[in-house]
Coordinates of C-alpha atoms in Angstrom, one line a residue:
X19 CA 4.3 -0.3 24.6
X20 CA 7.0 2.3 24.7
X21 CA 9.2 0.0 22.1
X22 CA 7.0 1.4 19.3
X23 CA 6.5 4.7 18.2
X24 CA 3.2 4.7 15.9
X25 CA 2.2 8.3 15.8
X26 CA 1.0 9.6 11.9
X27 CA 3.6 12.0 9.9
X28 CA 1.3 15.2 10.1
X29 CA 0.9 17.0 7.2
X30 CA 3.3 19.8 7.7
X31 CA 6.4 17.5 9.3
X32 CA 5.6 15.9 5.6
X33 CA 6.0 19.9 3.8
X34 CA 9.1 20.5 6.3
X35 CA 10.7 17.4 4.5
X36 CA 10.2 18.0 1.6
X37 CA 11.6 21.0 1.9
X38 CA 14.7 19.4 3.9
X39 CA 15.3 17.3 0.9
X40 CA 15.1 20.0 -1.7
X41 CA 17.6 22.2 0.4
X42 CA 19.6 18.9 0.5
X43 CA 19.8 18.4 -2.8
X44 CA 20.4 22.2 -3.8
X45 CA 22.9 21.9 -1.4
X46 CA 24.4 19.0 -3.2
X47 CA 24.4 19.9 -6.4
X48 CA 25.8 23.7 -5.2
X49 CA 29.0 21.7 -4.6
X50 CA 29.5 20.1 -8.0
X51 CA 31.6 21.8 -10.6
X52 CA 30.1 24.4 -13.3
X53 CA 29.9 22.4 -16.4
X54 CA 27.9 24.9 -18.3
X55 CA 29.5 26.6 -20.6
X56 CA 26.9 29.5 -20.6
X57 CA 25.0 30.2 -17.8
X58 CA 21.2 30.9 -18.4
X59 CA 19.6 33.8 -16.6
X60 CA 16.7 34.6 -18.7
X61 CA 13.4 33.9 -17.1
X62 CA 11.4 31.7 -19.4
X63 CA 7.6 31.0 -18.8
X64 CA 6.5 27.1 -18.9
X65 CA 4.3 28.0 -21.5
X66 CA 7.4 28.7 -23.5
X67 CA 9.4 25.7 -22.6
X68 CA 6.6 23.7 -22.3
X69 CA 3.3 24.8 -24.5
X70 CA -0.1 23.5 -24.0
X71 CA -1.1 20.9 -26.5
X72 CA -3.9 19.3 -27.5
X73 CA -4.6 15.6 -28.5
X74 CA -5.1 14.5 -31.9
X75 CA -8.4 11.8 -33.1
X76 CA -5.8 9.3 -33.6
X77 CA -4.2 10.2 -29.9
X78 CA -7.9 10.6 -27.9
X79 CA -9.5 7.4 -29.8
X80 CA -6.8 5.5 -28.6
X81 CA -6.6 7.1 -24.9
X82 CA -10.7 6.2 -24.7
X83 CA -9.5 2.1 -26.3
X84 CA -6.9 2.4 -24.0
X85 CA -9.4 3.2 -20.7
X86 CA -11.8 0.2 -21.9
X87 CA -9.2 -2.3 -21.6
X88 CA -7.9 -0.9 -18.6
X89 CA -11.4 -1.4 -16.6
X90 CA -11.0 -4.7 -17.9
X91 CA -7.9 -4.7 -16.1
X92 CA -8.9 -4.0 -13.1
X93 CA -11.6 -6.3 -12.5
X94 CA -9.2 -9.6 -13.8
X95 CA -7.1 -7.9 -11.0
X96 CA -10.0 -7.4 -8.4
X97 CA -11.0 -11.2 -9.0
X98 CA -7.3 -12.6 -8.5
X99 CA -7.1 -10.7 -5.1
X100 CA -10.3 -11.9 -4.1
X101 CA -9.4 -15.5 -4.8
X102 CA -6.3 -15.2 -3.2
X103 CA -8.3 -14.2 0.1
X104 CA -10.7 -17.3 -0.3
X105 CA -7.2 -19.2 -1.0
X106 CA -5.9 -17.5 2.2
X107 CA -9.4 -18.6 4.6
X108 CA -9.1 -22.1 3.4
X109 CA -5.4 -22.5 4.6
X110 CA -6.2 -21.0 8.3
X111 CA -9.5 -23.2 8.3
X112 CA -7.2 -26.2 7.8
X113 CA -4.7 -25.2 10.2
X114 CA -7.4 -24.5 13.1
X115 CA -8.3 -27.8 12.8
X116 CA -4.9 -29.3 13.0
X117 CA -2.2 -26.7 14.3
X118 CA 1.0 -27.3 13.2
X119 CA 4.6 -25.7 11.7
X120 CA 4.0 -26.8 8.2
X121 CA 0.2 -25.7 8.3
X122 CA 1.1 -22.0 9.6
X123 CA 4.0 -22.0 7.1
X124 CA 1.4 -22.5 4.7
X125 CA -0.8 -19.5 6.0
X126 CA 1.4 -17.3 6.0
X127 CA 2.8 -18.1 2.9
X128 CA -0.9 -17.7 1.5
X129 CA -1.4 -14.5 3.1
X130 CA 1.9 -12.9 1.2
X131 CA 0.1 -13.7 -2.1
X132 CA -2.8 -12.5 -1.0
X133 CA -2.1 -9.2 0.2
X134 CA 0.8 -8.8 -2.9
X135 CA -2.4 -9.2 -5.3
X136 CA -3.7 -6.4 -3.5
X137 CA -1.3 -4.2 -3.2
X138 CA -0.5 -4.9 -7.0
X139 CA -4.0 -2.9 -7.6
X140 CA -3.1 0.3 -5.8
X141 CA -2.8 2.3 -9.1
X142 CA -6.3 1.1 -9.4
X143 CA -7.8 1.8 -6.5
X144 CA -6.3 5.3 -7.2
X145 CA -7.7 5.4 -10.3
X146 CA -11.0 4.7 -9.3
X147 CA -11.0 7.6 -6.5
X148 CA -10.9 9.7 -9.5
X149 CA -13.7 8.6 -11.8
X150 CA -16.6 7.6 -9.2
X151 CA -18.9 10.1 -7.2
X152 CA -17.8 11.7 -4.2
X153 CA -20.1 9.3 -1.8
X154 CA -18.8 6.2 -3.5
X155 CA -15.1 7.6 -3.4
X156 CA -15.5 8.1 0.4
X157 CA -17.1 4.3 0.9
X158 CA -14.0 3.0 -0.9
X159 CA -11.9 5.2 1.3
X160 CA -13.3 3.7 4.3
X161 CA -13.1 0.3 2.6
X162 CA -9.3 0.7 2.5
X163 CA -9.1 1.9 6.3
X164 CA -10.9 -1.3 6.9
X165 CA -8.7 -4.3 4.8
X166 CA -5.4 -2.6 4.8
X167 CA -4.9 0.1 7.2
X168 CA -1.1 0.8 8.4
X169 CA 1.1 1.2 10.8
X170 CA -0.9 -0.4 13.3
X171 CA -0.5 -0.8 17.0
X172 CA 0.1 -4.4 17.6
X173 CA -0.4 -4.4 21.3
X174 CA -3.8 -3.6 20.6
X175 CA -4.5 -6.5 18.9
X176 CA -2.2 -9.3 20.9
X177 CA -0.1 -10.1 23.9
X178 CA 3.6 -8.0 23.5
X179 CA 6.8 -9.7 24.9
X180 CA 7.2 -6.8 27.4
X181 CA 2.9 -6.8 27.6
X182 CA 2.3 -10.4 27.8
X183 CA -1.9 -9.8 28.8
X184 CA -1.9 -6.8 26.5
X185 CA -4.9 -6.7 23.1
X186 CA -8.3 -7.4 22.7
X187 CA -7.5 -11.4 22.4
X188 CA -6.9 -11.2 26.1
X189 CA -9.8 -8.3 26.9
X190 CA -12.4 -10.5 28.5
X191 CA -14.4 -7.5 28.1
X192 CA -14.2 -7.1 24.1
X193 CA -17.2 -10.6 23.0
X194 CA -15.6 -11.7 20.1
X195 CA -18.0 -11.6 17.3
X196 CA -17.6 -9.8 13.8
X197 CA -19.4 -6.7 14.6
X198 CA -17.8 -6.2 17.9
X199 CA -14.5 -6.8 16.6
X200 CA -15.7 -4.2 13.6
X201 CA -16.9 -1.7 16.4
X202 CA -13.1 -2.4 18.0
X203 CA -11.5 -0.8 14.8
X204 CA -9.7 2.7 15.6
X205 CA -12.4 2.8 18.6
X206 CA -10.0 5.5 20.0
X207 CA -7.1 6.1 17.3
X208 CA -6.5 5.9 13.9
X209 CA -3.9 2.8 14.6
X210 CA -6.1 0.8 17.0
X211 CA -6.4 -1.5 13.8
X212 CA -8.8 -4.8 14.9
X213 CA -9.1 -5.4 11.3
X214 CA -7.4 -5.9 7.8
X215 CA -4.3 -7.2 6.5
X216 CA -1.8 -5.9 9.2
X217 CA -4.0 -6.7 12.2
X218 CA -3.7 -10.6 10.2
X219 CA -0.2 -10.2 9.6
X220 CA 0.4 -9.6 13.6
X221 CA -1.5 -12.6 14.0
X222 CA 0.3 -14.6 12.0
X223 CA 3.6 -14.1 12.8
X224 CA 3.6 -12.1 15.9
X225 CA 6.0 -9.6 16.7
X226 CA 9.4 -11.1 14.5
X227 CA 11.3 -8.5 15.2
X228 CA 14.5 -10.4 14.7
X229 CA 12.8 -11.8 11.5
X230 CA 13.7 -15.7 12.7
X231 CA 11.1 -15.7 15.9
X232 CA 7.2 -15.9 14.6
X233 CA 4.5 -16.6 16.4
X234 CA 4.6 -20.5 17.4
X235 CA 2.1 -22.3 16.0
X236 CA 1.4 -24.0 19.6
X237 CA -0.2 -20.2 20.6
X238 CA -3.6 -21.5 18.2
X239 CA -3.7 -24.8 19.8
X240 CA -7.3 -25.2 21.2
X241 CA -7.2 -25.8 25.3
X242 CA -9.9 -28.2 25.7
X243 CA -9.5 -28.9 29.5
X244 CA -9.6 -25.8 32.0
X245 CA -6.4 -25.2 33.5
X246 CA -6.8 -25.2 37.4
X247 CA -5.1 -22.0 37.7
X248 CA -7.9 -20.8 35.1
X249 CA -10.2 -22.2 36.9
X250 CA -9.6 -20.2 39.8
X251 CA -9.9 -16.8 38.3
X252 CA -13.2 -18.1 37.5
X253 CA -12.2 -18.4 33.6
X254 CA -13.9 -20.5 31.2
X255 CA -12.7 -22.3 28.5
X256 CA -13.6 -19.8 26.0
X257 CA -12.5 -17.1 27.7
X258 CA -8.6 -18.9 27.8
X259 CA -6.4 -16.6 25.4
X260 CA -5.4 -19.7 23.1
X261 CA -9.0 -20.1 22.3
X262 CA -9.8 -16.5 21.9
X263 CA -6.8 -16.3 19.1
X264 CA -8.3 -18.9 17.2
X265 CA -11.7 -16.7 17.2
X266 CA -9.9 -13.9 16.8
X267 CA -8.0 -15.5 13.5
X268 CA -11.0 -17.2 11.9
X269 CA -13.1 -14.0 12.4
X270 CA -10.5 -11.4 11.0
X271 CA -9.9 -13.6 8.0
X272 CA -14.0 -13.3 7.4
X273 CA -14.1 -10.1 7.5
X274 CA -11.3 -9.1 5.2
X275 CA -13.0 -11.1 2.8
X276 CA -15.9 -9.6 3.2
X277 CA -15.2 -6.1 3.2
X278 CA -12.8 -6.8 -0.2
X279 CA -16.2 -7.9 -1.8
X280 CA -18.0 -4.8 -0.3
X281 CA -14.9 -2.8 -2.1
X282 CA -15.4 -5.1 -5.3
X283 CA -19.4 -4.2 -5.5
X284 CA -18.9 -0.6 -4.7
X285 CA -16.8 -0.6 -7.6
X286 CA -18.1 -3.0 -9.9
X287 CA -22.0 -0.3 -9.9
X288 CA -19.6 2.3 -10.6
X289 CA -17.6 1.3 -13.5
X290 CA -20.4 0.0 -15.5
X291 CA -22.0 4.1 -15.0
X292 CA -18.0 5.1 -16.3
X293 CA -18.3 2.9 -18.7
X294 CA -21.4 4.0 -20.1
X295 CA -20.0 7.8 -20.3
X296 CA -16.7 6.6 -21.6
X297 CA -17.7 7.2 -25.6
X298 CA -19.1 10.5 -24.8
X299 CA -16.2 11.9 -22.3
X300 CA -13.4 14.4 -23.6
X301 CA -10.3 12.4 -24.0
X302 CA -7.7 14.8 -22.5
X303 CA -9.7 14.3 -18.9
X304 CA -9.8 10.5 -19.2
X305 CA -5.7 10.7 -20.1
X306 CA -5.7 12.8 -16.8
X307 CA -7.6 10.2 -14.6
X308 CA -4.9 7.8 -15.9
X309 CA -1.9 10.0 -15.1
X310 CA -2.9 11.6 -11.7
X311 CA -3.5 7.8 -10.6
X312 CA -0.3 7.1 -11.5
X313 CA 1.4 9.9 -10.1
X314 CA 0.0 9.8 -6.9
X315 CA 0.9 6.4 -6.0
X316 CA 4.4 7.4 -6.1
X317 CA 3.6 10.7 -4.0
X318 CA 0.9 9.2 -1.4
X319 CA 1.7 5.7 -0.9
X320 CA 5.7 5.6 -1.6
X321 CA 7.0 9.4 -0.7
X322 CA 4.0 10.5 1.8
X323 CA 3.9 7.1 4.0
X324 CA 7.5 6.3 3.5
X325 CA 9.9 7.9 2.2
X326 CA 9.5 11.0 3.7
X327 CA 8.9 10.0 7.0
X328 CA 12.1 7.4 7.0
X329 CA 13.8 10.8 6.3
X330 CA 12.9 12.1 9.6
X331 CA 14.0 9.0 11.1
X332 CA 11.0 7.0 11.5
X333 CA 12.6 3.8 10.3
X334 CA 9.3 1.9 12.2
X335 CA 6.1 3.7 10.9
X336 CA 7.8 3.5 7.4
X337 CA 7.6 -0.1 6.6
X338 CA 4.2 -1.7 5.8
X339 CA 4.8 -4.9 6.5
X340 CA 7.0 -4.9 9.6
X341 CA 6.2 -8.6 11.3
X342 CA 6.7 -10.8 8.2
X343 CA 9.3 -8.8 6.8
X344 CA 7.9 -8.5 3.7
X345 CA 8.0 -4.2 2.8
X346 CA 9.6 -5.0 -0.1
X347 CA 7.3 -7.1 -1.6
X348 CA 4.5 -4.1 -1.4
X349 CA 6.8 -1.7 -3.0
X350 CA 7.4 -4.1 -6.0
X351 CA 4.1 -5.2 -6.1
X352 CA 3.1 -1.3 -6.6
X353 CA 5.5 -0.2 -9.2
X354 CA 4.6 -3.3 -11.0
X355 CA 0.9 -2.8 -11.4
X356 CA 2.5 0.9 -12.5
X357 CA 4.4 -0.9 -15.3
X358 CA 1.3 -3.1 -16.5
X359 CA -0.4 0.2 -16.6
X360 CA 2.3 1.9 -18.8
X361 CA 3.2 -1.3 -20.5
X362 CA 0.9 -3.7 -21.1
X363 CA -2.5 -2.1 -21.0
X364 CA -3.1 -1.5 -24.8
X365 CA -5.0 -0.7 -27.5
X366 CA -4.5 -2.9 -30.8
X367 CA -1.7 0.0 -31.6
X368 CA -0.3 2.0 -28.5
X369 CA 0.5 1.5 -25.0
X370 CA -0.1 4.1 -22.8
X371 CA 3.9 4.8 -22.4
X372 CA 3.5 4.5 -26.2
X373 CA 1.3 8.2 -26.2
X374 CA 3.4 9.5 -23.3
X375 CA 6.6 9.0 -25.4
X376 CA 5.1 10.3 -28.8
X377 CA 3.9 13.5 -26.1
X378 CA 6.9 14.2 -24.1
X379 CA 10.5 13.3 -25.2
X380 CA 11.8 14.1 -21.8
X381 CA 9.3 11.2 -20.8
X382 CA 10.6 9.1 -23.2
X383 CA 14.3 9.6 -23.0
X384 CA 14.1 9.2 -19.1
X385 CA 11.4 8.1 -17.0
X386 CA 12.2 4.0 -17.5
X387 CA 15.8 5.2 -16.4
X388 CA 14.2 6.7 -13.6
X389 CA 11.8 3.4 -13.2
X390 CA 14.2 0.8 -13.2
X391 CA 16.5 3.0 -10.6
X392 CA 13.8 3.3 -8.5
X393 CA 12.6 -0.4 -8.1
X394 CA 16.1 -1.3 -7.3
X395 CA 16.5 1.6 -5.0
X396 CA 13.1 0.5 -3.2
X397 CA 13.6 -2.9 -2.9
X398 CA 17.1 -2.5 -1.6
X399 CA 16.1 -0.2 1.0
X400 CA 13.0 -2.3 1.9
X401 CA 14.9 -5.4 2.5
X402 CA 17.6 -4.4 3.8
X403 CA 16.5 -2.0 6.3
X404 CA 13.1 -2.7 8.2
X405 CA 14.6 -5.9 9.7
X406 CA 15.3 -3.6 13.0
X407 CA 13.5 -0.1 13.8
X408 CA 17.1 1.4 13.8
X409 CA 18.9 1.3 10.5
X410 CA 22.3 -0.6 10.2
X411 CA 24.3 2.8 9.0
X412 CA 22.0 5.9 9.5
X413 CA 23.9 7.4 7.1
X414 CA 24.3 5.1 4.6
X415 CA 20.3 4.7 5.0
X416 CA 19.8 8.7 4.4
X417 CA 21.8 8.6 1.4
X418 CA 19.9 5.5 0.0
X419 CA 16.5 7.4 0.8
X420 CA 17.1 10.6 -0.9
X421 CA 18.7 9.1 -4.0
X422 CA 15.2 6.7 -4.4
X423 CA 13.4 10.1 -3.4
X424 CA 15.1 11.9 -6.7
X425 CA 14.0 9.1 -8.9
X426 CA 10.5 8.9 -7.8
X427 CA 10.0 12.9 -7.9
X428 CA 12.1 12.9 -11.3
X429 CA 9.2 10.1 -12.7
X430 CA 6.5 12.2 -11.1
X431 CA 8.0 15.8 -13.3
X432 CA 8.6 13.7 -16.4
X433 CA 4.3 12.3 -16.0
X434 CA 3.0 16.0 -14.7
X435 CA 4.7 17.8 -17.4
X436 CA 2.4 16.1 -20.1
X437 CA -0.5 16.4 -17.8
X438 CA -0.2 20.3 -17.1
X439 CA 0.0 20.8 -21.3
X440 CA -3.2 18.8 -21.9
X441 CA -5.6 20.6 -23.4
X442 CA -9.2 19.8 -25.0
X443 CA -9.2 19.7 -28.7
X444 CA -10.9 23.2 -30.3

């Protein structure tokens, strides 16, 4: 498997970044002209330039409306990813029974809604790490290791062109039942994924590196008669790698399902305890829960997992959804459940970029600038470059990364500046 390099960004090759780009962009802007007329060398404090404030009864009654129709939110969001999945397990029950082009087009087609709706609630999911108790937060962690897990080490799973008897569909050894499949996930490394969306996807459509080759829908095809040359390794018919896939499929798909409901009921007992303490909780902290969810999709799903990491060169780790092709569908899916979140959750008077506006004029003046940049940016980037694992023009790819890494950071400053000032009313 020495085609893919799936080792995790550590933490500090993620600080050492970071600090590349802000000595890159230093550096850049070091070279552009003086257009101050006055040069400012007084030290001012934040507190000066930005002083603490607190919310007013109109501003907190509307932030605790605001959180009510949010949860509401959330769970008409939950339920559309859920019947996505159930839409998704009726489409690969119907092509193992009749395996053809048309019926994998249709699974796979099925399984980019489904896994779109889901990454749609990542600002939710986010969310809900910062309201529930510390056991349930860690339950929903491992939830999320479980259905959507990434990058993943496809060999593991499935035969490789240069490993054609590689993965646990052709590991006699591995029984293929749900709980020995579970007992299969990161058994040995964070990346041995047996489960989840990705381990699917590689199902699905194989490697695709080329983005035109898929999996052939003739590798599900049930063998029905024992091959002599099976035979004489003393296979069975079971045991045949065809009809191990088909296990393998039908099997995966159940237990994505069910550990999405696991995820929905761990939730579901949690919000109805939120939203029994909603009334009586101070509405500076429930603005907070809002904002830090929203900021740290853009730092730990876009910037940590992505961004930074294609800045060092990893133009394979980088990409979600490297076998269909499809990266740039999760990045608009997140900044889209980001812009229902600033846009369209609402009381009967404000929005919640409403309150950030009347709060920050910075916010208001630049953060959709910064918004729309950055979806363009993204899903440029995304679709143009994790067709191969080495970028057209690595240049031209750096330059695109750090401009989409300025526009994320600069909507993450504009969102934390309100957040640091927040203060409970006296």
């Amino acid at each position: 498997m020495a085609n893919y390099k799936f080792a995790l960004v550590a933490p500090c090759i993620r600080e050492f970044v970071a600090l590349f780009v802000c000595a890159a962009i230093m550096h850049a802007c070091s070279e552009q002209p003086n257009t101050s007329s006055t040069a400012i060398t007084e030290t001012i404090s934040s507190d000066q330039v930005n002083p603490p404030m607190a919310l007013d009864s109109a501003t907190s009654a509307a932030v605790t409306s605001l959180i009510a129709k949010y949860l509401a939110r959330i769970d008409s969001d939950f339920s559309a990813v859920q019947s996505e999945l159930e839409s998704m397990q009726t489409e690969i029950e119907r092509f193992l029974e009749n395996p053809n082009a048309a019926a994998i087009s249709a699974v796979r087609a099925a399984w980019l809604r489904a896994h779109s709706a889901y990454e749609l609630t990542t600002v939710h999911r986010h969310f809900a790490q910062t309201v529930v108790n510390e056991a349930t937060r860690l339950n929903l962690l491992s939830l999320q290791y479980q259905i959507n897990h990434w990058p993943i080490l496809p060999g593991y799973i499935d035969y490789l062109s240069s490993y054609p008897e590689s993965g646990i569909v052709n590991d006699m050894t591995v029984p293929l039942t749900s709980d020995d499949i579970r007992s299969q996930h990161g058994l040995f490394d964070i990346n041995e994924a047996a489960v989840g969306f990705h381990a699917l996807e590689f199902l699905i459509w194989g490697e695709n590196r080329d983005r035109i080759s898929p999996r052939p829908f003739s590798d599900f095809q049930a063998t029905t008669v024992l091959p002599a040359d099976a035979e004489a390794r003393g296979l069975t018919l079971d045991e045949l790698s065809n009809n191990r896939r088909r296990v393998m499929l039908a099997l995966s798909t159940e237990i994505l399902n069910q550990d999405f409901e696991s995820f929905m009921s761990l939730w579901a007992a949690q919000s109805n305890d939120f939203r029994v303490q909603l009334e009586n909780s101070d509405s500076p902290d429930l603005f907070g829960h809002l904002l830090t969810a929203l900021t740290s999709v853009l730092i730990e799903e876009v910037l940590a997992r992505s961004l930074y990491p294609m800045l060092n060169g990893d133009f394979i780790d980088s990409f979600p959804s490297i076998f269909s092709h499809s990266s740039q569908n999760v990045a608009s899916a997140q900044l889209f459940g980001l812009e229902q979140l600033l846009l369209e959750t609402s009381t009967e008077s404000m929005t919640l970029d409403q309150i950030l506006s009347n709060l920050s004029g910075d916010y208001a003046e630049y953060f959709f600038q910064n918004f729309d940049a950055s979806k363009e940016c993204l899903v440029l980037l995304f679709s143009t470059q994790d067709a191969s694992p080495i970028p057209t023009s690595a240049a031209e790819a750096e330059f695109t990364v750090v401009e989409c890494i300025n526009q994320l950071t600069n909507m993450i400053d504009y969102v934390e500046q309100v957040q640091s000032r927040l203060i409970s009313p006296v």
